Amino acid sequence: MKAISRRMFGKTAAATAAVAASGVSLPGIAFGQTEEHKRLPLGFPDGFKWGCATAAYQIEGAVKADGRGQTNWDIFAHTPGKTRNGDTGDVADDSYHLYKEDTRLLKDLGVQTYRMSIAWSRIFPEGRGEPNPKGLDHYNRVIDELLANGITPYITLFHWDLPAALPGGWQNRDTSKAFADYAAYTTKHLGDKVKHWMTTNEFVCFTDLGYRYGQFAPGLRLPDGPANQVRHHGILAHGLGVQAIRANTSSDTQVGLAENAGVYVPVIETEEHIAAAQKATRILNAPFLTALMEGKYIDEYLRHEGANAPKVEPGDFEAIGSKLDFVGHNVYAPEYVRASDSPLGFTVEPHPKSYPHMDSPWLNIGPECIYWAVRNVCDLWHPEGMYITENGASSTDVLTPQGRVEDIDRLMYLRNYITQLHRATAEGYPVKGYFLWSLLDNFEWADGYSKRFGIHYVDYKTLKRYPKLSAEWYKTVIAKNAVV
Ligand code: GBH
């Protein structure tokens, strides 16, 4: 067989022989030494965790089931003109009822882990006060099903679906305290089964996009001062949440978050540009990740905001700067940075119009940003561990009559990003796992169902799930613990 295929691929074989004859060798590769052409293996460390990620409002549907309270996103999505085609999460993938089927999809992929979120308003329909036991029952069933299938749940407590009954939403400091109470209650009751918790998902999305730019719920356009205060309440919720989880769980519990810090890639990998990218990472993420990692707002941010800087109360930064067991980083698109003589010493280059992107116009393709996401954060702040809590891509998937989706563009995206993640693990950065966004096509927020991020296609008429080519590929990656 081997000999036949060598002959069939005569050109490759000849090229290999030419290299061998010339005496050129690459580290780890000895051309011509054995019959089998040796490849550079892109293997991940033993015990590396592969997973998929989802979020409650994007997949669950069943918005009125079992006493769930209304959320900001229910209201926003039902407001004309706010989401594409007026789409809502009312039904979504109906994963609330189809969770066993979704667990089977996970099992079939062979993932070790699954990142999901809990809908706050299923546990506390009013955001605080009386808990709803049926909410907890539901998540107990979901978690039991995962555990029975050998899949470890990693749970996000807040992925943007805020109970609508909380007055003022994130404009109100009390919401941060309500979050901590919800986190305390939920982790106390589920903490014997779930050992990995993330407080919040992507500060900038539920603060700035919701309250400053109006693109996400609740759709407000506040001026800088109040909008900066909303940001502060977001990170305060995280901090109080970490304290609450620690106080209510055993010492084998791992606490982190899922953050989409801006990822700054040096335009050229030379010392000056690398330093510029690191500086940009620290300064441009000042309201969020930098504040958590350093337990303060850095001077550059305070100077920049001046009179609009957030009001901070005593004790806030003690909570916000709480030590984490891991930093989860959602990674999608790069920003390119070079050293310059600007006042801050760096310049973020705008993307040329020809820059390639996936189906979502914002999803610029830059595989190396996953490497720099890890490297910048680790070199700046040396966290105990990191996870890629999301990475994935939208494609114009078409289901063929044979029930197949040949999403070679998503596959290209994933293969290249994961190859760059391999570089980070090979260099010894403490990345412990990777969660692919997403297990399923789902409600893509303001884009509704018009953008598909799943490695399983969902026919929204029948709710039937179909594995795409990328699912078959990911299954192979997981089985080999290597890029294929
Ligand atoms: C993540 O957000 C979310 O955690 C997840 O829920 C989501 O489904 C997934 O990624 C895919 O989007 O339209 O130009 O104003 C990623 C960060 C922030 C990217 C909002 C898109 C809107 C850009 N997202 N952003 S634009």
XYZ file of C-alpha atoms and ligand atoms in Angstrom:
510
model
C 0.000 0.000 0.000
C 2.702 2.414 1.070
C 4.766 1.772 -2.038
C 1.736 2.320 -4.243
C 0.832 5.620 -2.663
C 4.459 6.754 -2.879
C 4.367 6.046 -6.553
C 1.013 7.754 -6.960
C 2.396 10.839 -5.273
C 5.606 10.583 -7.264
C 6.287 14.279 -7.093
C 6.184 14.403 -3.339
C 8.376 11.358 -3.054
C 10.880 12.827 -5.500
C 10.942 16.122 -3.651
C 11.527 14.300 -0.377
C 14.358 12.325 -1.911
C 15.934 15.523 -3.231
C 15.914 17.039 0.246
C 17.412 13.863 1.678
C 20.151 13.850 -0.975
C 21.016 17.463 -0.280
C 21.636 16.585 3.362
C 19.175 19.215 4.613
C 17.479 18.216 7.841
C 14.967 19.833 10.115
C 14.920 19.264 13.858
C 12.996 16.097 14.600
C 12.747 15.100 10.979
C 15.102 12.672 9.378
C 14.188 12.519 5.721
C 14.671 9.226 4.024
C 15.650 7.409 7.219
C 12.515 5.321 7.313
C 9.908 4.294 4.830
C 7.331 6.480 6.574
C 7.779 10.171 5.842
C 8.052 11.765 9.269
C 5.828 14.749 10.017
C 6.297 17.457 12.578
C 3.692 16.514 15.196
C 1.481 19.329 16.496
C 0.594 17.501 19.687
C -0.862 19.101 22.794
C 0.245 18.349 26.363
C -1.161 15.249 28.065
C -4.335 16.123 29.895
C -5.111 19.107 27.675
C -8.880 19.665 27.824
C -10.878 19.967 24.629
C -14.413 21.265 24.859
C -17.260 23.196 23.297
C -18.943 26.331 24.577
C -22.522 27.642 24.582
C -24.595 30.161 26.537
C -28.069 29.855 28.059
C -30.027 32.501 26.163
C -28.430 31.495 22.870
C -29.446 27.819 23.007
C -32.067 27.104 25.671
C -35.316 28.622 24.424
C -38.154 27.665 26.815
C -38.199 31.236 28.092
C -41.416 30.729 30.036
C -40.710 27.230 31.325
C -40.625 26.318 35.006
C -40.853 29.824 36.382
C -37.996 31.493 34.491
C -38.052 35.266 35.007
C -37.901 37.759 32.162
C -34.497 39.129 31.147
C -33.065 42.218 29.443
C -32.517 40.144 26.301
C -36.149 38.948 26.178
C -37.213 42.581 26.180
C -34.534 43.769 23.766
C -35.107 40.982 21.232
C -38.857 41.641 21.309
C -38.317 45.349 20.647
C -38.799 46.014 16.920
C -35.592 46.832 15.069
C -33.131 45.583 17.668
C -32.218 42.172 16.247
C -31.872 40.909 12.677
C -35.291 39.876 11.322
C -36.729 40.488 14.781
C -35.261 37.161 15.906
C -35.577 36.244 19.599
C -34.289 33.508 21.891
C -37.839 32.287 22.622
C -37.162 28.887 21.064
C -33.506 29.041 19.957
C -32.211 25.411 19.858
C -34.683 24.342 22.565
C -31.714 22.901 24.356
C -33.708 23.306 27.567
C -35.660 20.250 26.453
C -33.120 18.688 24.089
C -30.157 18.727 26.485
C -29.814 14.943 26.384
C -29.458 15.044 22.635
C -26.879 17.821 22.938
C -24.970 15.797 25.485
C -24.905 12.957 22.955
C -23.357 15.319 20.403
C -20.667 16.237 22.929
C -20.067 12.603 23.779
C -19.755 11.773 20.123
C -17.115 14.460 19.636
C -15.169 13.001 22.535
C -14.784 16.299 24.392
C -13.597 16.152 27.981
C -15.300 19.414 28.925
C -18.347 21.539 28.163
C -18.662 25.246 28.899
C -22.281 26.290 29.432
C -23.980 29.106 31.257
C -26.738 29.207 33.822
C -29.661 31.560 33.308
C -29.697 33.721 36.442
C -33.453 34.293 36.023
C -34.198 30.573 36.188
C -32.579 30.461 39.635
C -33.819 33.873 40.843
C -36.708 34.948 38.583
C -36.580 38.453 40.069
C -32.782 38.532 40.144
C -32.775 38.241 43.938
C -35.067 37.320 46.792
C -36.906 34.013 46.455
C -35.063 31.282 44.575
C -37.002 29.096 42.132
C -36.262 25.439 42.943
C -37.320 24.311 39.462
C -34.458 26.307 37.976
C -31.902 24.499 40.075
C -33.619 21.160 39.310
C -33.150 21.767 35.611
C -29.435 22.458 35.887
C -29.008 19.479 38.191
C -30.451 17.308 35.431
C -28.190 18.854 32.783
C -25.096 18.477 34.951
C -25.950 14.896 35.908
C -26.357 14.005 32.256
C -22.948 15.498 31.421
C -21.223 13.768 34.323
C -22.867 10.439 33.470
C -21.280 10.787 30.032
C -17.844 11.581 31.396
C -17.984 15.279 30.464
C -16.809 17.900 32.962
C -19.024 20.986 33.112
C -17.427 24.431 33.261
C -20.129 26.917 34.161
C -20.448 30.627 33.436
C -22.773 32.353 35.889
C -23.558 35.369 33.736
C -23.546 35.338 29.947
C -25.551 38.555 29.412
C -29.130 37.473 30.265
C -29.835 39.818 33.169
C -33.056 39.439 35.180
C -35.239 42.350 34.064
C -36.661 42.887 37.539
C -33.353 44.296 38.844
C -33.938 48.048 38.922
C -31.575 49.989 36.673
C -29.757 46.860 35.510
C -25.979 47.366 35.503
C -26.399 51.081 36.128
C -27.255 50.142 39.687
C -24.457 49.110 42.021
C -26.923 46.814 43.828
C -26.927 44.566 40.750
C -23.296 43.643 41.514
C -24.360 42.572 44.993
C -27.368 40.681 43.627
C -24.978 38.846 41.312
C -22.784 37.853 44.245
C -25.817 36.483 46.122
C -26.896 34.514 43.072
C -23.323 33.214 42.661
C -23.200 32.213 46.325
C -26.512 30.358 46.193
C -25.847 28.599 42.904
C -22.313 27.449 43.653
C -23.323 26.348 47.146
C -25.996 24.094 45.666
C -24.100 22.821 42.635
C -20.556 22.979 43.993
C -20.385 19.313 44.909
C -20.738 18.411 41.222
C -19.227 21.414 39.461
C -15.654 22.411 40.232
C -14.975 25.012 37.527
C -16.797 28.327 37.601
C -16.614 31.464 35.526
C -18.225 34.579 36.915
C -19.004 36.691 33.844
C -18.586 36.610 30.092
C -17.003 39.527 28.188
C -17.380 42.716 30.201
C -17.292 45.009 27.199
C -20.341 43.333 25.676
C -22.746 43.553 28.601
C -21.486 47.001 29.654
C -20.357 49.160 26.710
C -22.328 47.428 23.953
C -25.486 47.486 26.058
C -25.205 50.840 27.810
C -22.841 53.023 25.740
C -23.351 51.955 22.117
C -26.892 50.550 22.300
C -26.228 47.518 20.083
C -26.998 44.946 22.787
C -29.568 44.834 25.606
C -30.718 47.123 27.096
C -29.904 49.303 24.079
C -28.900 52.493 25.917
C -26.516 55.225 24.784
C -25.271 56.697 28.023
C -22.616 59.397 28.139
C -19.078 58.527 29.275
C -19.467 59.102 33.017
C -22.465 56.823 33.619
C -21.208 54.333 31.014
C -17.883 54.064 32.852
C -19.809 53.465 36.069
C -21.623 50.575 34.367
C -18.234 49.077 33.505
C -17.217 49.394 37.129
C -20.343 47.588 38.302
C -19.524 44.815 35.844
C -16.065 44.168 37.232
C -17.342 44.670 40.775
C -19.918 41.920 40.166
C -17.078 39.655 39.075
C -15.025 40.480 42.180
C -17.867 40.065 44.658
C -18.807 36.915 42.772
C -15.334 35.411 43.210
C -15.479 36.113 46.951
C -18.963 34.597 47.170
C -17.945 31.444 45.292
C -14.840 30.956 47.442
C -16.915 31.362 50.614
C -19.440 28.752 49.510
C -17.376 26.031 47.863
C -14.598 23.628 48.806
C -10.933 24.348 48.202
C -10.793 22.101 45.122
C -12.976 24.609 43.259
C -11.426 26.564 40.399
C -12.665 30.095 39.812
C -12.062 32.324 36.815
C -13.965 34.255 34.179
C -14.370 34.396 30.416
C -13.049 37.673 29.101
C -12.556 39.000 25.594
C -9.646 41.305 26.215
C -8.451 43.085 23.102
C -5.738 40.967 21.482
C -2.758 42.957 20.273
C -0.399 41.287 17.853
C 3.008 42.793 17.047
C 3.142 43.680 13.344
C 6.611 42.137 13.152
C 7.986 39.797 15.758
C 10.839 41.991 16.897
C 11.597 43.265 20.374
C 10.215 46.772 19.874
C 6.907 45.673 18.376
C 6.495 42.864 20.906
C 6.970 45.403 23.694
C 4.456 47.713 21.998
C 1.855 44.930 21.760
C 2.320 44.114 25.430
C 1.950 47.752 26.394
C -1.204 48.035 24.282
C -2.618 44.935 25.987
C -2.156 46.495 29.408
C -3.347 50.009 28.580
C -6.224 49.308 26.209
C -7.720 46.663 28.517
C -7.421 48.969 31.538
C -11.142 49.144 32.434
C -11.488 45.365 32.563
C -8.802 42.660 32.585
C -5.977 44.971 33.636
C -8.093 46.189 36.570
C -8.690 42.587 37.680
C -5.087 41.524 37.292
C -3.579 44.591 38.997
C -6.363 45.343 41.502
C -6.619 48.991 40.424
C -7.358 51.345 37.572
C -3.998 52.215 36.078
C -3.000 55.893 35.779
C -3.276 55.956 31.997
C -6.993 55.042 32.234
C -7.766 57.480 35.046
C -5.977 60.286 33.205
C -7.783 59.453 29.982
C -11.251 59.478 31.597
C -10.582 62.470 33.855
C -13.828 63.627 35.503
C -15.657 60.684 33.892
C -13.569 58.079 35.716
C -15.642 55.518 37.647
C -16.449 56.131 41.296
C -14.815 53.469 43.402
C -15.840 52.630 46.977
C -13.540 51.306 49.687
C -13.133 47.543 49.356
C -14.113 47.422 45.682
C -10.640 46.628 44.444
C -10.001 44.101 47.159
C -12.836 42.132 45.553
C -12.032 42.991 41.933
C -8.384 42.031 42.350
C -9.224 38.638 43.904
C -6.730 36.007 42.905
C -8.090 33.709 40.204
C -7.331 30.075 39.506
C -7.482 30.728 35.798
C -8.018 33.441 33.229
C -10.410 32.385 30.489
C -9.884 34.252 27.234
C -12.372 34.331 24.359
C -10.366 34.825 21.187
C -11.709 35.771 17.782
C -9.990 38.605 15.922
C -6.616 40.383 16.036
C -5.553 43.996 16.335
C -2.111 44.731 14.942
C 0.230 47.004 16.853
C 3.571 48.601 16.134
C 5.978 50.628 18.167
C 5.695 54.331 17.380
C 6.548 57.740 18.739
C 2.921 58.402 19.745
C 2.491 59.533 23.383
C 1.811 55.953 24.527
C 4.618 54.516 22.414
C 2.447 52.330 20.179
C -0.039 52.561 17.325
C -2.906 50.185 16.573
C -3.071 49.835 12.797
C -6.527 49.924 11.185
C -7.424 46.886 9.082
C -7.188 47.577 5.358
C -10.485 47.129 3.504
C -9.109 43.996 1.890
C -8.445 42.302 5.255
C -10.102 38.840 5.149
C -12.960 38.015 7.502
C -15.461 35.252 8.149
C -19.223 35.620 7.608
C -19.511 38.118 10.492
C -17.906 41.314 9.153
C -16.126 41.921 12.488
C -14.557 38.467 12.489
C -11.209 39.285 10.930
C -9.031 36.232 10.481
C -5.718 36.319 12.340
C -4.689 32.891 13.605
C -1.682 34.244 15.497
C -3.957 36.271 17.777
C -4.692 33.162 19.824
C -0.959 32.780 20.529
C -0.588 36.455 21.435
C -3.725 36.410 23.590
C -1.998 33.817 25.752
C 1.491 35.254 25.587
C 0.559 38.869 26.336
C -1.591 37.932 29.330
C 0.931 35.437 30.723
C 3.951 37.685 30.248
C 2.178 40.652 31.824
C 0.403 39.002 34.752
C 1.529 35.365 35.091
C -1.875 33.808 35.866
C -1.919 30.326 37.413
C -3.512 28.957 34.290
C -5.371 29.957 31.175
C -8.156 28.543 29.080
C -9.323 29.593 25.658
C -12.937 29.843 26.770
C -14.188 30.600 23.238
C -12.850 30.478 19.713
C -14.807 29.847 16.568
C -16.159 31.273 13.350
C -19.302 32.064 11.377
C -19.727 30.638 7.870
C -22.433 30.735 5.222
C -23.243 27.092 5.845
C -25.465 25.273 3.396
C -27.138 22.001 4.278
C -27.029 19.706 1.252
C -29.917 17.379 0.424
C -27.673 14.609 1.768
C -27.637 16.360 5.151
C -24.000 17.516 4.960
C -22.359 20.875 5.558
C -18.888 21.160 4.022
C -17.701 24.153 6.051
C -14.146 24.187 4.773
C -13.762 27.881 5.610
C -14.593 27.355 9.300
C -12.255 24.377 9.266
C -9.473 26.494 7.754
C -10.035 29.114 10.452
C -10.022 26.602 13.315
C -7.049 24.628 12.073
C -4.926 27.733 11.792
C -5.955 29.158 15.158
C -5.388 25.865 16.951
C -1.997 25.527 15.263
C -1.083 28.898 16.767
C -2.403 27.743 20.130
C -0.050 24.804 19.812
C 2.807 27.253 19.612
C 1.761 28.678 22.988
C 1.608 25.277 24.698
C 4.878 24.201 23.061
C 6.551 27.285 24.514
C 5.318 26.254 27.947
C 2.535 28.771 28.544
C 0.047 27.254 31.019
C -2.944 26.842 28.707
C -5.053 24.025 30.080
C -7.851 23.780 27.600
C -9.749 25.052 24.592
C -13.500 25.533 24.136
C -14.783 25.777 20.601
C -17.595 28.283 20.037
C -19.943 26.734 19.401
C -21.386 23.266 19.788
C -24.466 24.336 17.815
C -25.698 27.110 15.587
C -27.597 29.416 17.916
C -29.086 32.847 18.618
C -26.221 35.152 17.693
C -27.474 38.139 19.727
C -28.211 41.208 17.569
C -27.471 39.105 14.466
C -30.279 36.714 15.386
C -30.101 33.411 13.516
C -28.462 34.985 10.458
C -24.960 34.034 11.599
C -24.015 30.420 12.237
C -21.111 29.574 14.574
C -21.886 25.917 15.287
C -19.957 22.812 14.363
C -23.419 21.254 14.311
C -25.938 22.726 11.898
C -29.380 23.416 13.327
C -32.407 23.343 11.061
C -34.500 25.908 12.892
C -37.745 24.521 11.438
C -37.269 21.013 12.786
C -34.564 21.693 15.425
C -32.696 18.735 14.006
C -28.912 18.893 14.496
C -26.429 17.812 11.784
C -22.682 17.478 12.383
C -20.747 19.658 9.949
C -17.402 18.694 8.439
C -15.780 20.808 11.164
C -17.308 18.522 13.818
C -15.763 15.488 12.134
C -12.444 17.335 12.040
C -12.642 18.463 15.681
C -13.393 14.890 16.733
C -10.148 13.795 15.081
C -8.174 16.596 16.754
C -9.531 15.523 20.136
C -8.845 11.831 19.522
C -5.229 12.511 18.528
C -4.732 15.436 20.951
C -3.048 17.146 18.029
C -3.783 19.436 15.122
C -4.767 17.441 12.062
C -18.685 36.078 21.860
O -18.668 37.443 21.585
C -19.811 35.765 22.809
O -19.338 35.379 24.068
C -20.766 34.727 22.290
O -21.930 34.761 23.044
C -20.995 34.974 20.820
O -21.998 34.181 20.283
C -19.696 34.690 20.111
O -18.645 35.425 20.658
C -19.723 34.954 18.613
O -19.964 36.287 18.360
O -21.345 44.038 15.077
O -19.264 45.142 14.599
O -20.629 45.915 16.415
C -17.643 37.865 20.721
C -17.428 39.337 20.811
C -18.663 41.329 20.635
C -18.031 40.185 18.681
C -19.681 42.119 19.847
C -19.036 40.973 17.883
C -20.164 43.091 17.710
C -19.332 43.739 16.672
N -18.441 40.049 20.048
N -19.230 42.278 18.495
S -20.221 44.767 15.615
